[in-house]
CSV table of C-alpha atoms and ligand atoms in Angstrom, one decimal:
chain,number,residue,atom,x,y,z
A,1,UNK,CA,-4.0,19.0,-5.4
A,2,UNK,CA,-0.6,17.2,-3.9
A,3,UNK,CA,1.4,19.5,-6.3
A,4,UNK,CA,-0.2,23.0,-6.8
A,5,UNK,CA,-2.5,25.2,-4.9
A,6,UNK,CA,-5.6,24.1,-6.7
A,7,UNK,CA,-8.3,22.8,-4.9
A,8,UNK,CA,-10.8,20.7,-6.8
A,9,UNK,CA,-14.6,20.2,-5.3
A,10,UNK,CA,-14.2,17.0,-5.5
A,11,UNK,CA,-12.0,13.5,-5.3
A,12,UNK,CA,-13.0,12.9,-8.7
A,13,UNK,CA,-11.7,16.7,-10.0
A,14,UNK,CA,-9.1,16.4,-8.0
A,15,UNK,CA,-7.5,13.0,-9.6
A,16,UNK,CA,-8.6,14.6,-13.1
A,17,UNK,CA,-6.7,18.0,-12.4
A,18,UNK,CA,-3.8,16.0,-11.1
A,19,UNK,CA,-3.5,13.8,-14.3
A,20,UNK,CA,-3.7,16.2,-16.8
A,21,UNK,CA,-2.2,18.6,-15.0
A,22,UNK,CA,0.7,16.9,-13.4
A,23,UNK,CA,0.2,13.8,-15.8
A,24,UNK,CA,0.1,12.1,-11.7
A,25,UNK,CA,-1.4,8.5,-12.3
A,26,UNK,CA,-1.8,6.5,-9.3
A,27,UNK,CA,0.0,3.7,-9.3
A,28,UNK,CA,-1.5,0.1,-9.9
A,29,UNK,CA,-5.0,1.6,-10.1
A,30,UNK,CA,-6.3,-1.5,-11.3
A,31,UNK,CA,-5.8,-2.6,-7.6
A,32,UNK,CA,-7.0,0.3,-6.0
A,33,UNK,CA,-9.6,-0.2,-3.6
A,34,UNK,CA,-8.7,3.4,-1.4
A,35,UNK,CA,-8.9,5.9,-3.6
A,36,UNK,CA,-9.8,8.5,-0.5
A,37,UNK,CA,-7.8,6.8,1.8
A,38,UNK,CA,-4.6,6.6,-0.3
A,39,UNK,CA,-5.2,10.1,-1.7
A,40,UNK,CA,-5.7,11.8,1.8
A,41,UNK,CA,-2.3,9.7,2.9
A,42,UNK,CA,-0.6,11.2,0.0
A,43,UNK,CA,-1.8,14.7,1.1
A,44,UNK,CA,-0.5,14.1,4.7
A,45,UNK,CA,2.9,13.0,3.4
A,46,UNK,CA,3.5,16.3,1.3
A,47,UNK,CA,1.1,18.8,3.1
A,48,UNK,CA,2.0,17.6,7.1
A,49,UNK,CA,5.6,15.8,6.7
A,50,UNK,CA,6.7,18.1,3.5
A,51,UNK,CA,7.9,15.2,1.9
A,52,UNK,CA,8.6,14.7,-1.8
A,53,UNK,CA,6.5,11.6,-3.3
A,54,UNK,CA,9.8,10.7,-5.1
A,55,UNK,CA,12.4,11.4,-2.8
A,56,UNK,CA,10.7,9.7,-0.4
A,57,UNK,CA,12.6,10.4,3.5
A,58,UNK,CA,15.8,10.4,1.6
A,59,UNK,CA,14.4,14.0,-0.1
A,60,UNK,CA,15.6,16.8,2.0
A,61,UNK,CA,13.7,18.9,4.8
A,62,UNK,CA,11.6,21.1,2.8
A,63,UNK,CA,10.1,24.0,5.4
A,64,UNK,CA,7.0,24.5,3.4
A,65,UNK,CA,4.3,23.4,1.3
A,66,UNK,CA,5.4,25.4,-1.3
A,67,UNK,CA,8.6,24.7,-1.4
A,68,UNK,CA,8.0,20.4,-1.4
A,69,UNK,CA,5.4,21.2,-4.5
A,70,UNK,CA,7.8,23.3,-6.3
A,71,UNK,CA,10.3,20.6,-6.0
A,72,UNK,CA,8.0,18.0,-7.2
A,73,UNK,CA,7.1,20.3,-9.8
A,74,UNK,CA,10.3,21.4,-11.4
A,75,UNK,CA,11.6,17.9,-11.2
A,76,UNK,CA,9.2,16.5,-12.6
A,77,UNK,CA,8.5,14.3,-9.1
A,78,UNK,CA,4.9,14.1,-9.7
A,79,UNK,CA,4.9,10.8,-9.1
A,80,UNK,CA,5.4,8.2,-6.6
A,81,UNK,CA,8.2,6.4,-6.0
A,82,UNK,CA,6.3,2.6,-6.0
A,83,UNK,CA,8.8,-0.3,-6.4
A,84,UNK,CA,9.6,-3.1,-3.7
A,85,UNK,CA,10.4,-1.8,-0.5
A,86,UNK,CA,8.6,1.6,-0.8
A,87,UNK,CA,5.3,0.7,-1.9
A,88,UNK,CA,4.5,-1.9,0.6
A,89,UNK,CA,3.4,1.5,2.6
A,90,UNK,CA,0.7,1.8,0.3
A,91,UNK,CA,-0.3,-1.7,0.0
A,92,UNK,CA,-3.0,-1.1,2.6
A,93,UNK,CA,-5.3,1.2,-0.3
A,94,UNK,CA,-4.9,-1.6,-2.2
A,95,UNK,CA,-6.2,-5.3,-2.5
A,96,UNK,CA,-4.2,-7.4,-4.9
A,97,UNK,CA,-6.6,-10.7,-4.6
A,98,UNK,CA,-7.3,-10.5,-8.1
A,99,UNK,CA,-4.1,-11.3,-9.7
A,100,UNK,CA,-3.6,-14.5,-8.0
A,101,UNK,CA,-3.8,-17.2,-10.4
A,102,UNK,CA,-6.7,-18.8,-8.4
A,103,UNK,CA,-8.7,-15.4,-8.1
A,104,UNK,CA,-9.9,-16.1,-4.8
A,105,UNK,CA,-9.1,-16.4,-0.8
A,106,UNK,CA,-8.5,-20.1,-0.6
A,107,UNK,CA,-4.9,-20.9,1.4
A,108,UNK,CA,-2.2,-20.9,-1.6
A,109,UNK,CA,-1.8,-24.8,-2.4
A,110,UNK,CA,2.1,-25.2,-1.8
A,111,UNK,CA,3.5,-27.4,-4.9
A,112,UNK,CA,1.2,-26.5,-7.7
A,113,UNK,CA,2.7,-22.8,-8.3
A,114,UNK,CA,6.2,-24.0,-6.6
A,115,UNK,CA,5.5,-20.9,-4.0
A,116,UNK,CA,6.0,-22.1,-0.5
A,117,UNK,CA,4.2,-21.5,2.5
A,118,UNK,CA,6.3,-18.7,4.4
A,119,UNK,CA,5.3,-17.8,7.9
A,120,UNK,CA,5.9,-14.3,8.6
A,121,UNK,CA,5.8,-14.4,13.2
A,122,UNK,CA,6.2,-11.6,15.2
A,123,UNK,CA,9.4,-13.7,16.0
A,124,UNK,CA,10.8,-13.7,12.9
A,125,UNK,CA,10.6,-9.8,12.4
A,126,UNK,CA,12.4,-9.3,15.7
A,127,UNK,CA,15.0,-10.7,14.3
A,128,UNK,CA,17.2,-8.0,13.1
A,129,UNK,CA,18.7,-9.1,9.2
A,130,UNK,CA,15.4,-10.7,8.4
A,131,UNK,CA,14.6,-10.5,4.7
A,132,UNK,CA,12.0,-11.8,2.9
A,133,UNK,CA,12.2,-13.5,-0.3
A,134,UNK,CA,9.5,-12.3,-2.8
A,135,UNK,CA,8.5,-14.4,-6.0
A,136,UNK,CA,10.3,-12.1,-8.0
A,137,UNK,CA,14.2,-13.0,-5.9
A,138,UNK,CA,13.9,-9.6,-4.2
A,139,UNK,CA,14.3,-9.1,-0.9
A,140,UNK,CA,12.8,-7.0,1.2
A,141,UNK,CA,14.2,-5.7,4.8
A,142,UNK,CA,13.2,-6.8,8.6
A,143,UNK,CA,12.4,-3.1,8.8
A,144,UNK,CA,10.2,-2.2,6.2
A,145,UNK,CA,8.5,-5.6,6.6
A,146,UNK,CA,8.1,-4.8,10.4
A,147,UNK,CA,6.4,-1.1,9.0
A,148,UNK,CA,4.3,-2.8,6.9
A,149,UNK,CA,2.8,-5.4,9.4
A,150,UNK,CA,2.7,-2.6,12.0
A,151,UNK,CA,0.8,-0.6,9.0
A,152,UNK,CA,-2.8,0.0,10.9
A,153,UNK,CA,-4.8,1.9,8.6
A,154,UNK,CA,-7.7,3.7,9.6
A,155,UNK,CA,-10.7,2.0,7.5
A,156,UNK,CA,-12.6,3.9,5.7
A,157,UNK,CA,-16.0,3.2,3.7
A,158,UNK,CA,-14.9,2.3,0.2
A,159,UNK,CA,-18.1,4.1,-1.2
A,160,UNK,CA,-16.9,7.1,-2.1
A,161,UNK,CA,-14.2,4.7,-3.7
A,162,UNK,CA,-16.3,2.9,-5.8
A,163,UNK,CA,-17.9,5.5,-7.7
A,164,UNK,CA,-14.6,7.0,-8.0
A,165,UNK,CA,-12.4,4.6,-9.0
A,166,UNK,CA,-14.2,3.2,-12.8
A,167,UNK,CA,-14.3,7.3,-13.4
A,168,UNK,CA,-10.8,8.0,-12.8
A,169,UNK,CA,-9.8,4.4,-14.8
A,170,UNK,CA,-11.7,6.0,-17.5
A,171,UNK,CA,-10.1,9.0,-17.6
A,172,UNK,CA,-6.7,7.2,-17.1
A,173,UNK,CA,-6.9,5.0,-20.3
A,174,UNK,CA,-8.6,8.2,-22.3
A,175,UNK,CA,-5.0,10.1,-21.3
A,176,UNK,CA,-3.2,6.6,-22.6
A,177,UNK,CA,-2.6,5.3,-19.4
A,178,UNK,CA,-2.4,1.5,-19.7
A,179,UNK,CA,-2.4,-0.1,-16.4
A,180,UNK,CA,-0.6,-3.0,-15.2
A,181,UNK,CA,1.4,-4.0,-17.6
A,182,UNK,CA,5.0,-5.2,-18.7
A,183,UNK,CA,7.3,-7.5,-17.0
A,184,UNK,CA,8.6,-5.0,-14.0
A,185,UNK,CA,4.9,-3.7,-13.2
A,186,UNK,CA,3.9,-7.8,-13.4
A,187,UNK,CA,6.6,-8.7,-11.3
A,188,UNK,CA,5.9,-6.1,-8.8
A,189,UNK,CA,2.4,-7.0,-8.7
A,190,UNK,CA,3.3,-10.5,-8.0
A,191,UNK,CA,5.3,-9.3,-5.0
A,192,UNK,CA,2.5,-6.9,-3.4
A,193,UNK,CA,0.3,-9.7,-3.9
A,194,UNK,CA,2.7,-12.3,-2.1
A,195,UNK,CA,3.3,-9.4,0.5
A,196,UNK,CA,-0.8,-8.7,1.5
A,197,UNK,CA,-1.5,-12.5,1.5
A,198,UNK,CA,1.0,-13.1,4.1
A,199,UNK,CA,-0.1,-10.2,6.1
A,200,UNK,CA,-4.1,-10.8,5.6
A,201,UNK,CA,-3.7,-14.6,6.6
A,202,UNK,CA,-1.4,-13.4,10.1
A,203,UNK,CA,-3.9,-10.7,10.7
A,204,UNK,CA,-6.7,-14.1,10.8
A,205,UNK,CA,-4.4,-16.2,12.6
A,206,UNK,CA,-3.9,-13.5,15.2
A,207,UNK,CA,-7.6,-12.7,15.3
A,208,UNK,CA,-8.5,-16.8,16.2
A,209,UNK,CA,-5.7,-16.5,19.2
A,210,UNK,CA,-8.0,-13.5,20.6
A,211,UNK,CA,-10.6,-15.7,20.2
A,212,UNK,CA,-9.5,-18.5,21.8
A,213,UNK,CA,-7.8,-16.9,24.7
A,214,UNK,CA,-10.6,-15.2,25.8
A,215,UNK,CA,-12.6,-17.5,28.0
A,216,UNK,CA,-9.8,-18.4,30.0
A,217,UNK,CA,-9.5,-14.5,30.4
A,218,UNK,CA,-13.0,-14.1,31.8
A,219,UNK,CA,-12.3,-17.2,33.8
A,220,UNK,CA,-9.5,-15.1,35.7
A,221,UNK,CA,-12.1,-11.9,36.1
A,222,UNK,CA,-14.7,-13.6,37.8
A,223,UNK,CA,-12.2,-15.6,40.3
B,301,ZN,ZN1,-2.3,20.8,-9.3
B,302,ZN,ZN1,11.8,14.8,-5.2
């Protein structure tokens, strides 16, 4: 468990003992696709870095384990802090394909929606004062961008994920949990969304420059 000494046999316990116990509900779970992954980063943050899930870096140094669950705890911190700049860290668990009006990976159509084509370059992240303009008019920071596209997560096999994930929805709505829903969650959901497109479609772009640079690279080996 993230916020008490328990420690359930299973993923599946554990996210049950940590939403009725801690009343902890992962945030967008509808768009979940990590469960393991995003739960094991969780339990890095407060079991290697101490680090409240609220507080975030701005919490103070807590020396122990303990002492960062305690906090959470008695401030009722069980929860994490998921709103603009701050959960673009966790975007990687999470694939937000399906709430695009077109439900699918096809290039956004620039006009239709009125959204325009932004091109995030490594260029354009050097340059210190960058923001980016999400749907919603917020902005977020050259340097949590530049976190976010630096963001290399390990993958891991979404199986365990996917036996995981319709349980612990389940349990979710049976403890009243409603998922996405009113204008600030929809907005926000909109802005992930915006966010992971832009970084899946550099992430292709960058993969077709290996491509294409590599012959002249074995050119140059054989010389
Ligand atoms: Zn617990
Ligand atoms: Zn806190």
């Amino acid at each position: 468990c993230l916020f008490c000494s328990s420690i359930s046999s299973s993923l599946e316990n554990n996210i049950n003992h940590m939403s009725v116990k801690h009343g902890f509900f992962l945030p967008d779970a509808d768009y979940l696709v990590d469960v393991e992954g995003m739960v094991t980063y969780l339990g890095e943050k407060v079991g290697e870095g101490h680090m409240c899930l609220w507080c975030g870096e701005k919490s103070k140094m807590f020396h122990t384990v303990q002492a960062v669950q305690k906090h959470m705890v008695d401030k009722g911190h069980c929860k994490i802090l998921f709103e603009k700049e701050s959960a673009l860290e966790f975007a990687d668990f999470y694939d937000y394909r399906s709430s695009y009006p077109d439900q699918g990976d096809t290039p956004m159509e620039t006009g239709e929606g009125g959204e325009e084509e932004v091109e995030v370059t490594e260029n354009t992240l050097d340059t210190e004062g960058y923001e980016l303009v999400l749907p919603s008019g917020a902005t977020i920071g050259h340097r949590s961008l530049w976190k976010y596209y630096k963001q290399n997560l390990p993958q891991r096999s979404s199986e365990g994920s996917s036996t995981v994930l319709p349980k612990m929805l389940a349990q979710y709505r049976a403890l009243g949990w409603t998922g996405v829903t009113g204008e600030v969650a929809k907005t926000r959901v909109k802005d992930m969304a915006f966010v992971q497109r832009m970084k899946n479609r550099q992430r292709m772009q960058l993969g077709l420059k290996a491509n294409k640079f590599q012959p002249h690279f074995r050119c140059q080996v054989m010389f």
